[in-house]
Coordinates of C-alpha atoms and ligand atoms in Angstrom, one line a residue:
X1 CA 18.5 -17.8 40.6
X2 CA 17.5 -16.9 37.1
X3 CA 19.6 -19.7 35.6
X4 CA 18.2 -22.3 37.8
X5 CA 14.7 -22.1 36.3
X6 CA 16.1 -22.6 32.8
X7 CA 15.9 -26.3 32.6
X8 CA 12.3 -26.8 33.8
X9 CA 11.2 -23.8 31.7
X10 CA 12.8 -25.3 28.7
X11 CA 11.2 -28.7 29.4
X12 CA 7.8 -27.0 29.7
X13 CA 8.4 -25.3 26.4
X14 CA 9.4 -28.5 24.7
X15 CA 6.4 -30.3 26.2
X16 CA 4.1 -27.5 24.9
X17 CA 5.6 -27.8 21.5
X18 CA 5.2 -31.6 21.5
X19 CA 1.7 -31.4 22.7
X20 CA 0.7 -28.9 20.1
X21 CA 2.3 -31.1 17.4
X22 CA 0.5 -34.1 18.8
X23 CA -2.9 -32.4 19.0
X24 CA -2.5 -31.2 15.4
X25 CA -1.9 -34.7 14.2
X26 CA -4.6 -36.2 16.5
X27 CA -7.0 -33.8 14.9
X28 CA -6.0 -35.4 11.7
X29 CA -7.0 -32.3 10.0
X30 CA -5.1 -31.6 6.8
X31 CA -4.9 -27.9 7.4
X32 CA -2.0 -27.1 9.7
X33 CA -2.4 -24.7 12.5
X34 CA -0.5 -21.4 12.3
X35 CA 0.8 -20.2 9.0
X36 CA -0.2 -16.7 10.1
X37 CA 2.9 -15.4 8.2
X38 CA 1.4 -16.4 4.9
X39 CA -0.5 -13.9 2.9
X40 CA -4.1 -14.3 2.0
X41 CA -3.3 -16.0 -1.3
X42 CA -0.9 -18.6 0.1
X43 CA -2.8 -19.3 3.2
X44 CA -5.6 -20.5 1.0
X45 CA -3.8 -23.6 -0.4
X46 CA -0.3 -23.8 1.0
X47 CA -1.1 -24.8 4.6
X48 CA -2.8 -27.9 3.2
X49 CA -0.2 -30.7 3.3
X50 CA -2.2 -32.5 0.6
X51 CA -2.1 -29.6 -1.8
X52 CA -0.5 -31.7 -4.5
X53 CA -3.6 -33.9 -4.7
X54 CA -5.9 -30.8 -4.5
X55 CA -4.2 -28.7 -7.1
X56 CA -7.5 -27.2 -8.3
X57 CA -7.8 -25.5 -5.0
X58 CA -5.4 -22.9 -6.2
X59 CA -8.0 -21.5 -8.6
X60 CA -10.0 -20.3 -5.7
X61 CA -7.1 -18.5 -4.0
X62 CA -6.5 -15.6 -6.3
X63 CA -7.2 -12.0 -5.2
X64 CA -7.4 -8.6 -6.8
X65 CA -8.7 -7.7 -10.3
X66 CA -8.3 -11.2 -11.8
X67 CA -11.0 -12.3 -9.4
X68 CA -11.3 -16.0 -8.5
X69 CA -10.1 -18.3 -11.3
X70 CA -12.9 -20.8 -11.0
X71 CA -13.5 -20.9 -14.8
X72 CA -10.2 -22.8 -15.0
X73 CA -11.6 -25.8 -13.1
X74 CA -14.8 -27.9 -13.0
X75 CA -16.5 -30.1 -15.6
X76 CA -14.4 -31.0 -18.7
X77 CA -11.0 -30.1 -17.2
X78 CA -8.2 -32.1 -18.8
X79 CA -5.0 -32.8 -16.9
X80 CA -1.8 -32.7 -18.9
X81 CA 1.8 -33.5 -17.6
X82 CA 4.8 -32.1 -19.4
X83 CA 7.4 -34.9 -19.6
X84 CA 9.5 -33.6 -22.5
X85 CA 11.4 -30.3 -22.3
X86 CA 11.7 -30.1 -26.1
X87 CA 10.0 -27.6 -28.3
X88 CA 9.0 -27.8 -32.0
X89 CA 6.7 -24.9 -32.9
X90 CA 5.9 -26.4 -36.4
X91 CA 4.8 -29.8 -35.1
X92 CA 4.3 -29.8 -31.3
X93 CA 5.0 -33.2 -29.9
X94 CA 2.8 -34.8 -27.2
X95 CA 4.5 -34.5 -23.8
X96 CA 5.9 -31.0 -24.6
X97 CA 4.7 -27.8 -23.0
X98 CA 3.7 -26.4 -26.4
X99 CA 1.5 -29.4 -27.1
X100 CA -0.3 -29.0 -23.8
X101 CA -0.8 -25.2 -24.1
X102 CA -1.9 -25.1 -27.8
X103 CA -3.3 -28.5 -28.9
X104 CA -5.8 -29.5 -26.2
X105 CA -9.3 -28.0 -26.5
X106 CA -11.1 -26.6 -23.5
X107 CA -9.9 -26.4 -20.0
X108 CA -6.4 -27.8 -19.4
X109 CA -4.4 -27.9 -16.2
X110 CA -0.7 -28.4 -17.0
X111 CA 1.9 -29.8 -14.5
X112 CA 5.5 -30.9 -14.9
X113 CA 6.8 -34.5 -14.3
X114 CA 10.2 -33.4 -13.1
X115 CA 12.6 -30.4 -13.0
X116 CA 13.4 -29.2 -16.5
X117 CA 14.6 -26.3 -18.6
X118 CA 12.5 -25.4 -21.6
X119 CA 13.9 -23.2 -24.3
X120 CA 11.1 -22.0 -26.5
X121 CA 12.0 -21.5 -30.1
X122 CA 9.2 -19.0 -30.7
X123 CA 6.7 -17.3 -28.4
X124 CA 4.3 -19.8 -26.9
X125 CA 0.7 -18.8 -27.4
X126 CA -1.4 -19.8 -24.4
X127 CA -5.1 -20.7 -24.9
X128 CA -8.0 -19.5 -22.8
X129 CA -8.8 -21.7 -19.8
X130 CA -5.2 -22.9 -19.4
X131 CA -3.4 -23.3 -16.1
X132 CA 0.4 -23.7 -15.9
X133 CA 1.1 -25.2 -12.5
X134 CA 4.9 -25.5 -11.8
X135 CA 4.4 -26.6 -8.2
X136 CA 6.4 -29.7 -7.4
X137 CA 9.1 -29.2 -10.0
X138 CA 11.7 -26.6 -10.8
X139 CA 10.8 -25.5 -14.3
X140 CA 12.8 -22.8 -16.1
X141 CA 11.5 -21.2 -19.3
X142 CA 14.8 -19.9 -20.3
X143 CA 17.2 -18.6 -23.0
X144 CA 14.5 -18.6 -25.6
X145 CA 11.1 -17.0 -26.3
X146 CA 8.5 -16.3 -23.6
X147 CA 4.8 -16.8 -23.2
X148 CA 2.3 -14.9 -25.3
X149 CA -1.3 -14.4 -24.2
X150 CA -3.0 -13.0 -27.3
X151 CA -6.7 -12.1 -26.9
X152 CA -7.3 -14.9 -24.3
X153 CA -8.9 -15.0 -20.9
X154 CA -8.9 -17.3 -17.8
X155 CA -5.2 -18.1 -17.6
X156 CA -3.1 -19.0 -14.5
X157 CA 0.7 -18.9 -14.7
X158 CA 2.0 -20.3 -11.4
X159 CA 5.4 -21.4 -10.0
X160 CA 7.6 -21.1 -13.0
X161 CA 11.1 -19.5 -13.5
X162 CA 11.7 -17.2 -16.5
X163 CA 15.2 -16.0 -17.4
X164 CA 17.2 -14.9 -20.4
X165 CA 14.0 -14.6 -22.4
X166 CA 14.6 -13.0 -25.8
X167 CA 13.2 -12.4 -29.2
X168 CA 13.8 -15.9 -30.6
X169 CA 12.6 -15.1 -34.1
X170 CA 12.5 -12.0 -36.2
X171 CA 9.4 -9.7 -35.6
X172 CA 8.7 -11.1 -32.1
X173 CA 9.6 -9.4 -28.9
X174 CA 11.7 -10.5 -26.0
X175 CA 9.2 -10.4 -23.1
X176 CA 9.0 -13.2 -20.6
X177 CA 5.2 -12.9 -20.3
X178 CA 3.4 -10.7 -22.8
X179 CA -0.4 -10.0 -22.7
X180 CA -2.2 -8.5 -25.7
X181 CA -5.9 -7.9 -25.4
X182 CA -6.3 -10.5 -22.6
X183 CA -8.3 -10.5 -19.5
X184 CA -8.7 -12.4 -16.3
X185 CA -5.1 -13.5 -16.0
X186 CA -3.4 -14.5 -12.8
X187 CA 0.4 -14.5 -12.6
X188 CA 1.5 -15.9 -9.3
X189 CA 4.7 -17.2 -7.6
X190 CA 7.0 -17.0 -10.6
X191 CA 10.6 -15.9 -10.6
X192 CA 11.6 -13.7 -13.5
X193 CA 15.0 -12.1 -14.3
X194 CA 17.5 -11.0 -16.9
X195 CA 15.3 -10.9 -19.9
X196 CA 15.9 -9.0 -23.1
X197 CA 12.7 -6.9 -23.0
X198 CA 10.0 -6.7 -20.3
X199 CA 9.4 -9.4 -17.7
X200 CA 5.6 -8.9 -17.6
X201 CA 4.0 -6.6 -20.2
X202 CA 0.2 -6.0 -20.1
X203 CA -0.8 -4.3 -23.4
X204 CA -3.6 -3.4 -25.8
X205 CA -6.8 -3.6 -23.9
X206 CA -5.8 -6.2 -21.4
X207 CA -7.5 -5.9 -18.1
X208 CA -8.5 -7.7 -14.9
X209 CA -5.0 -9.0 -14.2
X210 CA -3.4 -9.9 -10.9
X211 CA 0.4 -10.1 -10.6
X212 CA 1.1 -11.6 -7.2
X213 CA 3.9 -13.3 -5.1
X214 CA 6.5 -13.1 -7.9
X215 CA 10.1 -12.3 -7.5
X216 CA 11.6 -10.0 -10.1
X217 CA 15.3 -9.3 -10.0
X218 CA 18.3 -8.3 -12.2
X219 CA 16.4 -6.6 -14.9
X220 CA 16.0 -3.2 -16.4
X221 CA 12.4 -2.6 -17.6
X222 CA 10.4 -4.9 -15.3
X223 CA 6.7 -4.4 -15.8
X224 CA 4.8 -2.4 -18.4
X225 CA 1.1 -1.8 -18.0
X226 CA -0.2 -0.2 -21.2
X227 CA 2.1 -0.1 -24.2
X228 CA 0.9 2.9 -26.3
X229 CA 0.2 6.5 -25.4
X230 CA -2.4 6.4 -28.2
X231 CA -4.2 3.3 -27.1
X232 CA -7.0 5.0 -25.2
X233 CA -8.9 1.7 -24.5
X234 CA -6.3 1.1 -21.8
X235 CA -8.1 3.6 -19.7
X236 CA -10.3 0.6 -18.7
X237 CA -7.2 -1.5 -17.7
X238 CA -7.2 -2.7 -14.1
X239 CA -4.2 -4.5 -12.7
X240 CA -3.4 -5.6 -9.2
X241 CA 0.3 -5.9 -8.3
X242 CA 0.6 -7.4 -4.8
X243 CA 3.0 -9.4 -2.6
X244 CA 5.8 -9.2 -5.1
X245 CA 9.5 -8.7 -4.5
X246 CA 11.3 -6.4 -6.8
X247 CA 15.1 -6.5 -6.8
X248 CA 17.9 -6.5 -6.2
X249 CA 19.2 -4.9 -9.3
X250 CA 15.9 -3.8 -11.0
X251 CA 16.1 -0.5 -12.7
X252 CA 12.6 0.8 -13.5
X253 CA 9.0 0.0 -14.3
X254 CA 7.8 -1.8 -11.1
X255 CA 5.4 -1.1 -12.7
X256 CA 5.2 1.7 -15.3
X257 CA 1.5 2.3 -16.2
X258 CA -0.2 4.2 -19.0
X259 CA -3.9 5.3 -19.0
X260 CA -5.3 2.6 -16.6
X261 CA -5.6 1.8 -12.9
X262 CA -3.0 -0.2 -10.9
X263 CA -3.4 -1.2 -7.3
X264 CA 0.2 -1.7 -6.1
X265 CA 0.2 -3.0 -2.6
X266 CA 2.3 -4.9 -0.2
X267 CA 5.3 -5.2 -2.4
X268 CA 9.0 -5.2 -1.4
X269 CA 11.3 -2.9 -3.3
X270 CA 14.9 -4.0 -2.7
X271 CA 16.4 -0.9 -4.4
X272 CA 15.8 0.6 -7.8
X273 CA 18.0 2.6 -10.2
X274 CA 15.8 5.0 -12.2
X275 CA 12.5 4.7 -10.4
X276 CA 10.2 2.1 -8.8
X277 CA 6.6 3.0 -9.7
X278 CA 5.9 5.4 -12.5
X279 CA 3.1 6.4 -14.9
X280 CA 2.0 8.6 -17.7
X281 CA -1.1 9.5 -19.8
X282 CA -3.2 10.1 -16.7
X283 CA -3.0 6.7 -15.0
X284 CA -4.3 6.1 -11.6
X285 CA -2.1 4.3 -9.1
X286 CA -3.0 3.3 -5.6
X287 CA 0.3 2.6 -3.9
X288 CA -0.4 1.1 -0.6
X289 CA 1.7 -0.6 2.1
X290 CA 4.8 -1.1 -0.1
X291 CA 8.2 -1.2 1.5
X292 CA 10.9 0.7 -0.3
X293 CA 14.5 0.0 0.6
X294 CA 16.5 2.8 -1.0
X295 CA 19.6 1.7 -2.9
X296 CA 22.8 2.8 -1.2
X297 CA 24.8 3.4 -4.4
X298 CA 22.4 5.6 -6.4
X299 CA 20.6 8.8 -6.0
X300 CA 17.6 8.2 -3.9
X301 CA 14.6 9.2 -5.9
X302 CA 11.3 8.7 -4.3
X303 CA 8.8 6.7 -6.3
X304 CA 6.7 9.8 -7.1
X305 CA 9.6 11.9 -8.1
X306 CA 9.5 11.1 -11.8
X307 CA 6.1 12.8 -12.1
X308 CA 7.4 15.9 -10.3
X309 CA 10.3 16.0 -12.6
X310 CA 7.8 17.0 -15.3
X311 CA 8.0 14.1 -17.6
X312 CA 4.8 13.4 -19.4
X313 CA 6.0 10.0 -20.4
X314 CA 6.7 10.8 -24.0
X315 CA 10.3 9.6 -23.5
X316 CA 11.5 6.1 -23.5
X317 CA 11.0 5.3 -19.8
Ligands
NAG401 C1 22.0 -6.5 -13.0 O1 21.1 -7.0 -14.0 C2 21.6 -6.9 -15.3 C3 20.4 -7.3 -16.2 O2 19.5 -6.3 -16.2 C4 22.8 -7.8 -15.4 O3 23.3 -7.7 -16.8 C5 23.9 -7.3 -14.5 O4 24.9 -8.2 -14.5 C6 23.3 -7.3 -13.1 N1 24.3 -6.8 -12.1 C7 24.7 -7.4 -11.1 C8 25.6 -6.7 -10.2 O5 24.4 -8.5 -10.8
NAG402 C1 5.1 15.8 -23.7 O1 6.4 16.4 -23.7 C2 6.9 16.5 -25.0 C3 8.3 17.0 -24.9 O2 8.4 17.9 -23.8 C4 6.0 17.4 -25.9 O3 6.5 17.6 -27.2 C5 4.6 16.8 -25.9 O4 3.8 17.7 -26.6 C6 4.1 16.6 -24.6 N1 2.8 15.8 -24.7 C7 1.8 16.1 -23.9 C8 0.6 15.2 -24.1 O5 1.8 16.9 -23.0

């Protein structure tokens, strides 16, 4: 008897699905129904099928200490499309990423014409009011230097892939994304792995940063918040780390924080080796709703164990 109702039940289900599809398109509303699985950031722009023609919407979707990124849009905004994957730090050519990020005054929103790999020959300094928007192309910033945010503010880095970043020239360091004295920065939906130094380093008075929706994997020292024990100004540092995926094969610093305050929430930890979240120099960490999947092949230290082990952070971790 139970089997005999299968066909009509299926039909009904199919009809329901068709009618819900139809009613959505009849509404002719660009926002799709559902999408309840998306987090608050993605829900804000991603359900809109026309997102590619409403790219600026992204600026209103940030959360956490970066706040809304509305300074990056509005009057005077210049659009710039990267068409050339080349890099010449001495004389940046129009069409390259370096030209767009360094040579255009005021607000600039940078997109990419097609998939490309960009090997930076020296760290790329990003100006204030710059948005890097990798949506619609697969863009790798790879096997060369990374991005440097040096005393800037109002920067969005979205939808890029970083791997194999290294110190490309003497005296620079091998971070994928390095912040020095910068504020109001939003790092969202990037994939970062296998760099030489840190993947995201927030240092020397940087604050009001949100690191969200990124995937970090195959890396040792993932994210450093506060570089110096002696840099007391970092007591004012506030960083939100939310909706990220860490692992597999990440060892430590997810993040490691000195002095300041980190809100670390809703992240997925797919294993760790040394520790997941750690801190020193009296930091404050609010760790909330994170999912830790203990590694099967290592000793299972809980995220807080490092502190109980008595380290005051003077070591290298
Ligand atoms: C883990 O990541 C490191 C880079 O930190 C890499 O060298 C190594 O090959 C990775 N291991 C595996 C098993 O993929
Ligand atoms: C941290 O520990 C090291 C080594 O145990 C010690 O020399 C140093 O004085 C300690 N620093 C603080 C701030 O407690």
